[in-house]
Coordinates of C-alpha atoms in Angstrom, one line a residue:
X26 CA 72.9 -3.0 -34.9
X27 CA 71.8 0.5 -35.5
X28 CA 72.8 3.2 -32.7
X29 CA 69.9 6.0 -32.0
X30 CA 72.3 9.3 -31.8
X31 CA 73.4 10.7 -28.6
X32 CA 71.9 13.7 -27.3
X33 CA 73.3 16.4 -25.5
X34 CA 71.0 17.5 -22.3
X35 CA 70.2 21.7 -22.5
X36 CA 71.9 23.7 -20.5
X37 CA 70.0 26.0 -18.4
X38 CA 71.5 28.5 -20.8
X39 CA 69.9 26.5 -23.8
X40 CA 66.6 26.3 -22.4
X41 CA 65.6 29.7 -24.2
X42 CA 66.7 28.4 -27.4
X43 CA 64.5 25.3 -27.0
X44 CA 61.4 27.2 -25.9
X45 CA 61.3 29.8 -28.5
X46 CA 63.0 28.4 -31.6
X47 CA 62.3 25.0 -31.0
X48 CA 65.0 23.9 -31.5
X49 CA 64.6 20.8 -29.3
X50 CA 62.9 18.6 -32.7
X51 CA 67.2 18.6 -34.0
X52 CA 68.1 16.7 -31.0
X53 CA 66.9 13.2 -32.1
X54 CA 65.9 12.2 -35.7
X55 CA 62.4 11.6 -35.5
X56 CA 60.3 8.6 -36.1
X57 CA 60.5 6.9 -39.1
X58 CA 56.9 7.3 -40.7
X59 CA 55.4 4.1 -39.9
X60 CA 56.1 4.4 -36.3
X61 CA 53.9 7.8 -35.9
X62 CA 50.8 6.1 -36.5
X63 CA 51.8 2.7 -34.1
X64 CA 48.7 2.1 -31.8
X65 CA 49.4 3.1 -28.2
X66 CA 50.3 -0.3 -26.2
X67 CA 52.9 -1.0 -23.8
X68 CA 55.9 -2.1 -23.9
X69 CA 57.1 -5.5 -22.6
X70 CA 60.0 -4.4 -20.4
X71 CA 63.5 -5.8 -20.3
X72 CA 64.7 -9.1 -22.4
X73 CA 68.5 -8.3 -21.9
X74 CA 71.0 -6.0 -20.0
X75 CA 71.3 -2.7 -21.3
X76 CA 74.2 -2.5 -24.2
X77 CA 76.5 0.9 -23.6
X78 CA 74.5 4.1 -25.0
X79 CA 70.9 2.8 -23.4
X80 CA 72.6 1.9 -20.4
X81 CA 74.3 5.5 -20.8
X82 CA 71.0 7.3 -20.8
X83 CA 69.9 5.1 -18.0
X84 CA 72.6 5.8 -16.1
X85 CA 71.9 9.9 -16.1
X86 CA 68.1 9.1 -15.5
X87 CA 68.7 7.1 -12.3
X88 CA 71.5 10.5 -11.0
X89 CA 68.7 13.2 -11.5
X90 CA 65.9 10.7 -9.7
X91 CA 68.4 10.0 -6.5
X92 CA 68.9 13.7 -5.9
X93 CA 66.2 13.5 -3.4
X94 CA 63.3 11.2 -2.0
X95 CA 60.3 12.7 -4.1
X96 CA 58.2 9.7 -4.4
X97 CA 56.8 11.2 -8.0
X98 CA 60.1 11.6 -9.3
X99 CA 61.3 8.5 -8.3
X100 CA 58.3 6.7 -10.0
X101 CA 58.9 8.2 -12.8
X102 CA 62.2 6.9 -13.5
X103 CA 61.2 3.4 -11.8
X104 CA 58.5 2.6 -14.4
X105 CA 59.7 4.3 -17.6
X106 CA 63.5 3.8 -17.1
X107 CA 63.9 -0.1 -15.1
X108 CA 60.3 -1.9 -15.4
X109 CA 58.5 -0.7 -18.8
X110 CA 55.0 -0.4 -18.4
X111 CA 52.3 -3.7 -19.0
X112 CA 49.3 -5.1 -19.1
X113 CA 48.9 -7.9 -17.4
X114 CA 47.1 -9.2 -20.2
X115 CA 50.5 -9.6 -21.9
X116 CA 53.1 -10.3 -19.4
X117 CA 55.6 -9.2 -22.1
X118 CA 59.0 -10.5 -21.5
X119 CA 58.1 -13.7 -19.9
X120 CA 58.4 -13.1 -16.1
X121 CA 55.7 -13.8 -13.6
X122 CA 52.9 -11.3 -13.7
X123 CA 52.8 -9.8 -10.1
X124 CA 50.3 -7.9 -8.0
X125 CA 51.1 -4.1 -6.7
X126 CA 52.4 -4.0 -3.5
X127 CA 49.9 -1.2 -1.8
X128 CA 47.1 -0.5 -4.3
X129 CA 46.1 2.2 -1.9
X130 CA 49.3 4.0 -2.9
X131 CA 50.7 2.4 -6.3
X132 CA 48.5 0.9 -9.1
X133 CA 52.1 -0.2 -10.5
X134 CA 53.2 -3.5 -9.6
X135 CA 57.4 -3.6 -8.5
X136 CA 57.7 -5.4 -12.4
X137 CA 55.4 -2.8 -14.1
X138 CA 51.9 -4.5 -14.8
X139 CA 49.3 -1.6 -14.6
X140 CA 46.3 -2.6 -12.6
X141 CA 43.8 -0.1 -13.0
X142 CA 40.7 -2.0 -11.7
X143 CA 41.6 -0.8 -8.3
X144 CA 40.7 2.8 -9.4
X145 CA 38.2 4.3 -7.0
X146 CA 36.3 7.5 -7.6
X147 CA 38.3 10.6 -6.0
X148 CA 36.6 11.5 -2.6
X149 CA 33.0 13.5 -3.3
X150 CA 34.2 17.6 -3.7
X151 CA 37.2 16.6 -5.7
X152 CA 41.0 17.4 -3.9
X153 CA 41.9 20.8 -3.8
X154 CA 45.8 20.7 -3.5
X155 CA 46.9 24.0 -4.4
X156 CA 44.8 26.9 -2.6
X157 CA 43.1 27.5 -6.1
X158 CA 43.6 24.0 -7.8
X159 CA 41.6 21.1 -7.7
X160 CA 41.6 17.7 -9.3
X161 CA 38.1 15.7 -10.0
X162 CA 37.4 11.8 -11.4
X163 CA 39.2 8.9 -10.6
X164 CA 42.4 7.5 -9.3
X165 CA 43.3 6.0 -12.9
X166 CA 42.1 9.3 -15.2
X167 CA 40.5 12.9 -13.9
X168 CA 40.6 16.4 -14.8
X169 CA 42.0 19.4 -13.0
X170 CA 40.5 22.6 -12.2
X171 CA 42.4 26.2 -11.9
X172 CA 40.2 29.1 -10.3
X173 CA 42.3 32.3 -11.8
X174 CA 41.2 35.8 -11.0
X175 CA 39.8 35.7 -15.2
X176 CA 37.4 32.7 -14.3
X177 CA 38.4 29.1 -14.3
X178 CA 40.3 27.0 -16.2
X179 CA 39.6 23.6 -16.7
X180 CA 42.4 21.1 -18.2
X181 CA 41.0 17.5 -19.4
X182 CA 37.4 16.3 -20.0
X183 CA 36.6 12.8 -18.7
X184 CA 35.8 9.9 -20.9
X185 CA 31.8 10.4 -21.3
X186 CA 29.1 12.7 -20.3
X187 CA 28.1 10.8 -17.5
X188 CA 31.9 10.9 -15.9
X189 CA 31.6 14.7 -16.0
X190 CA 28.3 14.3 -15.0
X191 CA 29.1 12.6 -11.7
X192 CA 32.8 13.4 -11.1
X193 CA 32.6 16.8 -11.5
X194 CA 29.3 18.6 -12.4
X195 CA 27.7 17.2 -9.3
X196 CA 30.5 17.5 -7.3
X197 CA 31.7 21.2 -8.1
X198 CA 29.6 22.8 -5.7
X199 CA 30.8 21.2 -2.8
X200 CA 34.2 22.5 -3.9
X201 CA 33.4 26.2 -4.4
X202 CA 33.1 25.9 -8.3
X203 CA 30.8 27.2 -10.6
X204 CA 31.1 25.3 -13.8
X205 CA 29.6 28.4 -15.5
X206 CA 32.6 30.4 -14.7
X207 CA 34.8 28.0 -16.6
X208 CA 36.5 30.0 -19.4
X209 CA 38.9 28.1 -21.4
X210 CA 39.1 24.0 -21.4
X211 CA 42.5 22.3 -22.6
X212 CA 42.0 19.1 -23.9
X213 CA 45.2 17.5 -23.4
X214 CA 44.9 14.1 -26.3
X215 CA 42.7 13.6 -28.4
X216 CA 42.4 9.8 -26.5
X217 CA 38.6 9.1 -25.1
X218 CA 39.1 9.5 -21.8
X219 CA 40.2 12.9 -22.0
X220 CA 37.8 14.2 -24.2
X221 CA 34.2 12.5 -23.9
X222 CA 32.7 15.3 -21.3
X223 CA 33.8 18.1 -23.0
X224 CA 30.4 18.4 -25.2
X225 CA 28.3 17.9 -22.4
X226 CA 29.9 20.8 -20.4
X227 CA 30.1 23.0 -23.3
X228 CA 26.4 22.3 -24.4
X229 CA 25.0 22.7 -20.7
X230 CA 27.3 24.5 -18.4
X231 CA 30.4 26.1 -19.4
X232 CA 29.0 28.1 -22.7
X233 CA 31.2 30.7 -22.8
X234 CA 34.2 28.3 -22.7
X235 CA 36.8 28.3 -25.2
X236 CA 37.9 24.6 -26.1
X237 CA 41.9 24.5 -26.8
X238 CA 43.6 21.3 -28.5
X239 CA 47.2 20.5 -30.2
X240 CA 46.2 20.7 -34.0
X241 CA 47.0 17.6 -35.0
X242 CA 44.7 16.5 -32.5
X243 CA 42.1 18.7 -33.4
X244 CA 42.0 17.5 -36.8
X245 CA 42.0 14.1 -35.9
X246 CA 38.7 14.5 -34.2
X247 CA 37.1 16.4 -37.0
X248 CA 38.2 13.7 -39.1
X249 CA 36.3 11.3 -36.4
X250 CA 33.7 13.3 -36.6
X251 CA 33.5 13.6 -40.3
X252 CA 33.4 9.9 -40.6
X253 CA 31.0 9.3 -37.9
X254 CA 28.7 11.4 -39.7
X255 CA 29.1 9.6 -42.8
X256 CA 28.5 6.0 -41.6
X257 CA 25.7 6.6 -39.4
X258 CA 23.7 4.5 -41.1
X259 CA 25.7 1.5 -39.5
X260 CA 24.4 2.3 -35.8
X261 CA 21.6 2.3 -33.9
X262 CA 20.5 5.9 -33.6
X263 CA 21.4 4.9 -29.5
X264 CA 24.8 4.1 -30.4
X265 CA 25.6 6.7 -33.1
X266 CA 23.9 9.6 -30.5
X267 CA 26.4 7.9 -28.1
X268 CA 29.4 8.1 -29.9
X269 CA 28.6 11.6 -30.6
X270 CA 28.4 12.7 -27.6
X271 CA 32.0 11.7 -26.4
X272 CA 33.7 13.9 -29.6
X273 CA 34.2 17.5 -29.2
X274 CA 31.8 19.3 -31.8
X275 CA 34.3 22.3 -31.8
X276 CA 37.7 23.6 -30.9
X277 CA 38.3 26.7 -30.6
X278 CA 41.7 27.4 -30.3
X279 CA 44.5 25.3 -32.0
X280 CA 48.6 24.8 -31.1
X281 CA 50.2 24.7 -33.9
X282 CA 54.3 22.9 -34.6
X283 CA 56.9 25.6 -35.2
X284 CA 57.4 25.6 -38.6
X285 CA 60.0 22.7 -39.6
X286 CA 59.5 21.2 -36.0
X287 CA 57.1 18.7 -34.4
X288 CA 56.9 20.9 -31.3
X289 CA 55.8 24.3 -30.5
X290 CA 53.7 26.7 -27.4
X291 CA 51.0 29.4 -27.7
X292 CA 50.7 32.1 -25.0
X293 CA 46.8 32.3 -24.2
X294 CA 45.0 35.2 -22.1
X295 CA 42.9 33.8 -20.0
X296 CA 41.8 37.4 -18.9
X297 CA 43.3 40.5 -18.1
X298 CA 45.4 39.3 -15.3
X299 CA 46.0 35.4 -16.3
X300 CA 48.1 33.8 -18.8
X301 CA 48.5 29.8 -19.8
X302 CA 51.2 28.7 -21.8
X303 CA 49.6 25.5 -24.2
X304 CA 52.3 23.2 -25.3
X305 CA 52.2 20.6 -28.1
X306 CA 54.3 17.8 -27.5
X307 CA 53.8 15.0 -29.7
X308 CA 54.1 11.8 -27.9
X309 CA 51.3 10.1 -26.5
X310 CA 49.3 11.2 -29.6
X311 CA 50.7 13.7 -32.6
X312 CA 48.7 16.5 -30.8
X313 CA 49.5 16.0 -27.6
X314 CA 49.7 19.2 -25.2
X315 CA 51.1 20.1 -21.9
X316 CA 49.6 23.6 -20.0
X317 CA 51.5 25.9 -17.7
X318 CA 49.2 27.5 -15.4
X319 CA 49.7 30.3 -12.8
X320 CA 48.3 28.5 -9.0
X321 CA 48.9 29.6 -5.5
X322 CA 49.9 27.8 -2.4
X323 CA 49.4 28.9 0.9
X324 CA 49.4 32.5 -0.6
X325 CA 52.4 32.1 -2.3
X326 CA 52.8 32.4 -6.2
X327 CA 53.9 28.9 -8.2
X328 CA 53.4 27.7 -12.2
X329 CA 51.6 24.6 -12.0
X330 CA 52.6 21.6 -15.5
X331 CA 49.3 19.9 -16.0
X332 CA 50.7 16.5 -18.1
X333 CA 48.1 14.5 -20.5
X334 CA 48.4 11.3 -20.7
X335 CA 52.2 9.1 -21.4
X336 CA 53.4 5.9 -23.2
X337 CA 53.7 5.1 -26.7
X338 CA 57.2 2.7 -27.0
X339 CA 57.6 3.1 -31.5
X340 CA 57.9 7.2 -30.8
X341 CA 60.1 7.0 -28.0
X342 CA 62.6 9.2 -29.8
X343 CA 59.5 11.8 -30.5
X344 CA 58.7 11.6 -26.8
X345 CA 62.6 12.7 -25.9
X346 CA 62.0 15.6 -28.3
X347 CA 59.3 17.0 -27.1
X348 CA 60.4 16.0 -23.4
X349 CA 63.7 18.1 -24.2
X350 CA 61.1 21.0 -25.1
X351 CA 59.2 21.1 -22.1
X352 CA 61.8 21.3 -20.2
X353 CA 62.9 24.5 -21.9
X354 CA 59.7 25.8 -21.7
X355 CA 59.2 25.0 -18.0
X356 CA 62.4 26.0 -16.9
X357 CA 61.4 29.7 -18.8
X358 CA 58.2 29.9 -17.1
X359 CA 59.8 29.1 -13.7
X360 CA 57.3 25.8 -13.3
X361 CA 57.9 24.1 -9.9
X362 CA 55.1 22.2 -9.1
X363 CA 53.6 19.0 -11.4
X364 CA 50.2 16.9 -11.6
X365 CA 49.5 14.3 -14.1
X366 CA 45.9 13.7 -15.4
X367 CA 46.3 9.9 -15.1
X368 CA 46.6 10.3 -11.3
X369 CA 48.2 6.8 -11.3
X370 CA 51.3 7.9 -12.8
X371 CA 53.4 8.7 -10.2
X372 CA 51.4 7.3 -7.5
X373 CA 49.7 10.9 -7.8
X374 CA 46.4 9.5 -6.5
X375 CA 47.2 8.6 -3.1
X376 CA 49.3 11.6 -1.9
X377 CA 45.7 13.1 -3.7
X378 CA 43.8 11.1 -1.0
X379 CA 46.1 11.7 1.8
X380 CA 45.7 16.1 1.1
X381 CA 41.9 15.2 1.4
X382 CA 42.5 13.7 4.5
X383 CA 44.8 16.2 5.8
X384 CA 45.3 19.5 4.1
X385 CA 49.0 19.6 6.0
X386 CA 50.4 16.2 4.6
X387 CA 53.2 16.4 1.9
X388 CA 52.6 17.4 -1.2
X389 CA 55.6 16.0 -4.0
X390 CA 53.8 17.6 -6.6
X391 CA 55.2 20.9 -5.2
X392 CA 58.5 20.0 -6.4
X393 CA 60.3 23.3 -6.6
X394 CA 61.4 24.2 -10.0
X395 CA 64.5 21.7 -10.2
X396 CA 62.1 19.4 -9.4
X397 CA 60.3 19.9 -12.3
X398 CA 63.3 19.6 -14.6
X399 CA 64.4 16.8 -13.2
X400 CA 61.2 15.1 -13.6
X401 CA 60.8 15.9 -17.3
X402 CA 64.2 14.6 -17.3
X403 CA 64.6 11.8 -16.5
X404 CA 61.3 11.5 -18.7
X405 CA 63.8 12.2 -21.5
X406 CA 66.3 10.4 -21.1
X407 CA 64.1 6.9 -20.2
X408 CA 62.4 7.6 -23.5
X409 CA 66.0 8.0 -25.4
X410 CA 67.0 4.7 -23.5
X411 CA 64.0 3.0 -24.7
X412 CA 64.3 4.4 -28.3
X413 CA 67.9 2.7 -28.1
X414 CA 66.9 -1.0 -26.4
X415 CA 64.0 -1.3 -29.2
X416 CA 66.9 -0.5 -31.5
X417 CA 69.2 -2.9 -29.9
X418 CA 66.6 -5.5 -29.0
X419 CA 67.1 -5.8 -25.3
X420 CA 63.3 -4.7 -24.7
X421 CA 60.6 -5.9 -26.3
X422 CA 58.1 -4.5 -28.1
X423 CA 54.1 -5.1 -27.4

């Protein structure tokens, strides 16, 4: 069969390159056509033992994850590099569907099913686990909230009005926050539950905001819109009003690909003193974006990577890419501490819980800035792996 190409991982050195040329999109070929436009499922997990370049990749993925006992870090190379990721819907490859071990600390079962009906609602005020950084909504999917000395910054919207209605509107108060001081709102994917609040807020609350989304993205939801708009006639004025509601009616502020590349950043002033770096980083979507954001802990500086969403086995090799990219980009901006949107990934959610409970408790999102790389790593090189095992056949496909 087929070999995907081996990559070579940046050197420190090379991260500049990546970052500003991006020159990241010549490190794997990308997708074929067809497999950019695959619906996001799962993937079924292992049918065989790895052949020699997947087991290669796997191999460096499992070094960087051992360096140290960060339970985010090792999560991420436990489900994306050894398990997959599955519903239990579609047990995949066969093997008995098992339960999670501790839903109180891992939605993930030890084999990979996801069970996201143990999500609870984060406790009422949200978690605040950076002195200026809190995260609001659920233990499956939330949002997270950067007060910066230009206003806030809000990254993610929910998935309806009603979520930012009760997950954070009502609850920002009780944290500090002003929604009306929110001045710029990244919108990670264009995927429901990241986006469906964001009218609501703009339209009520946050009017000054300006709405930022990878462009690919952003015309993907004016195409929705468009054609939501054109068929109205086919709901009930309930459920068309409804529909509208959860798709942004604007974006302001668009990412764009480096020319020739998949991949690329914009710098955006937040204010005079505050800066966010916007990523796109096709993967989970083609518009999908990573933001760098400047946070404090315990009066000390640190960059904070707020990641949208994962998982999407046909563009593994596109997920490498713009993995390799990040990295670059993180590794310039001196990032060192990580939080994913889907709290779940990771385990994120209860170490979440446990800061609510105790301000003092560890805090692995605070991973120190070879933590970071590492993490978007191994994220890297389990995606190349699983580019290769679809190639080879030794995982399936969902």
């Amino acid at each position: 069969m087929p070999e995907l190409r081996p990559t070579m991982t940046p050197s420190r050195r090379a991260f500049g390159m990546l970052a500003i040329g991006g020159l990241a999109a010549a490190l794997i070929p990308p997708a074929p056509a067809a497999a950019q436009v695959a619906l996001d499922v799962p993937w079924g997990g292992p049918l065989a033992p790895d052949l020699p370049l997947a087991k290669a990749y796997d191999t460096a993925a499992r070094a960087l994850a051992e360096v140290d006992d960060n339970p985010v870090i090792r999560w991420q190379y436990r489900v994306w590099c050894q398990t997959g990721y599955r519903s239990p819907r579609e047990a995949g490859t066969g093997q008995p569907v098992d339960r999670p071990v501790d839903p109180a600390k891992d939605l993930v079962s030890p084999t990979g099913f996801l069970y996201s009906e143990y999500s609870k609602p984060m406790p009422a005020g949200g978690v605040q686990f950076m002195d200026n950084a809190w995260y609001f909504g659920t233990d499956h999917t939330g949002l997270v909230i950067v007060r910066t000395p230009d206003g806030l910054i809000m990254l993610d919207a929910l998935t309806t009005p009603q979520d930012m209605q009760s997950q954070f509107l009502d609850q920002a108060a009780a944290a500090g926050l002003d929604p009306r001081d929110i001045r710029y709102v990244f919108l990670g994917h264009r995927h429901g539950d990241h986006i469906g609040g964001a009218n609501l807020l703009r339209d009520n609350h946050a009017r000054r905001a300006k709405f930022v989304m990878g462009r690919p993205d952003a015309d993907a939801v004016a195409k929705d819109l468009a054609e939501l708009r054109a068929h109205r006639h086919e709901y009930t004025e309930e459920e068309y009003r409804a529909r509208l509601a959860r798709l942004p009616s604007r974006i302001d502020i668009t990412v764009e690909a480096t020319p020739g590349h998949t991949v690329g950043m914009r710098r955006i002033r937040i204010g005079r003193r505050t800066e966010a770096v916007a990523i796109l980083a096709p993967g989970h979507t083609e518009g999908q974006m990573h933001v760098i954001v400047p946070v404090v802990h315990q009066g000390e500086t640190h960059k904070l990577l707020v990641w949208s969403g994962n998982d999407n086995a046909d563009v593994a090799a596109q997920y490498a890419v713009s993995a390799d990219y990040v990295q670059g980009l993180a590794g310039l901006e001196g990032a060192d501490t990580f939080i994913n949107t889907h709290a779940y990934q990771g385990g994120i959610f209860s170490h979440l819980r446990a800061l609510k409970a105790n301000p003092a408790a560890p805090n692995p999102m605070i991973m120190g800035r070879s933590g970071v790389q590492r993490h978007v790593e191994i994220f890297g090189h389990a995606h190349r792996a699983l580019a290769q095992r679809l190639i080879d056949g030794t995982w399936k496909r969902m």
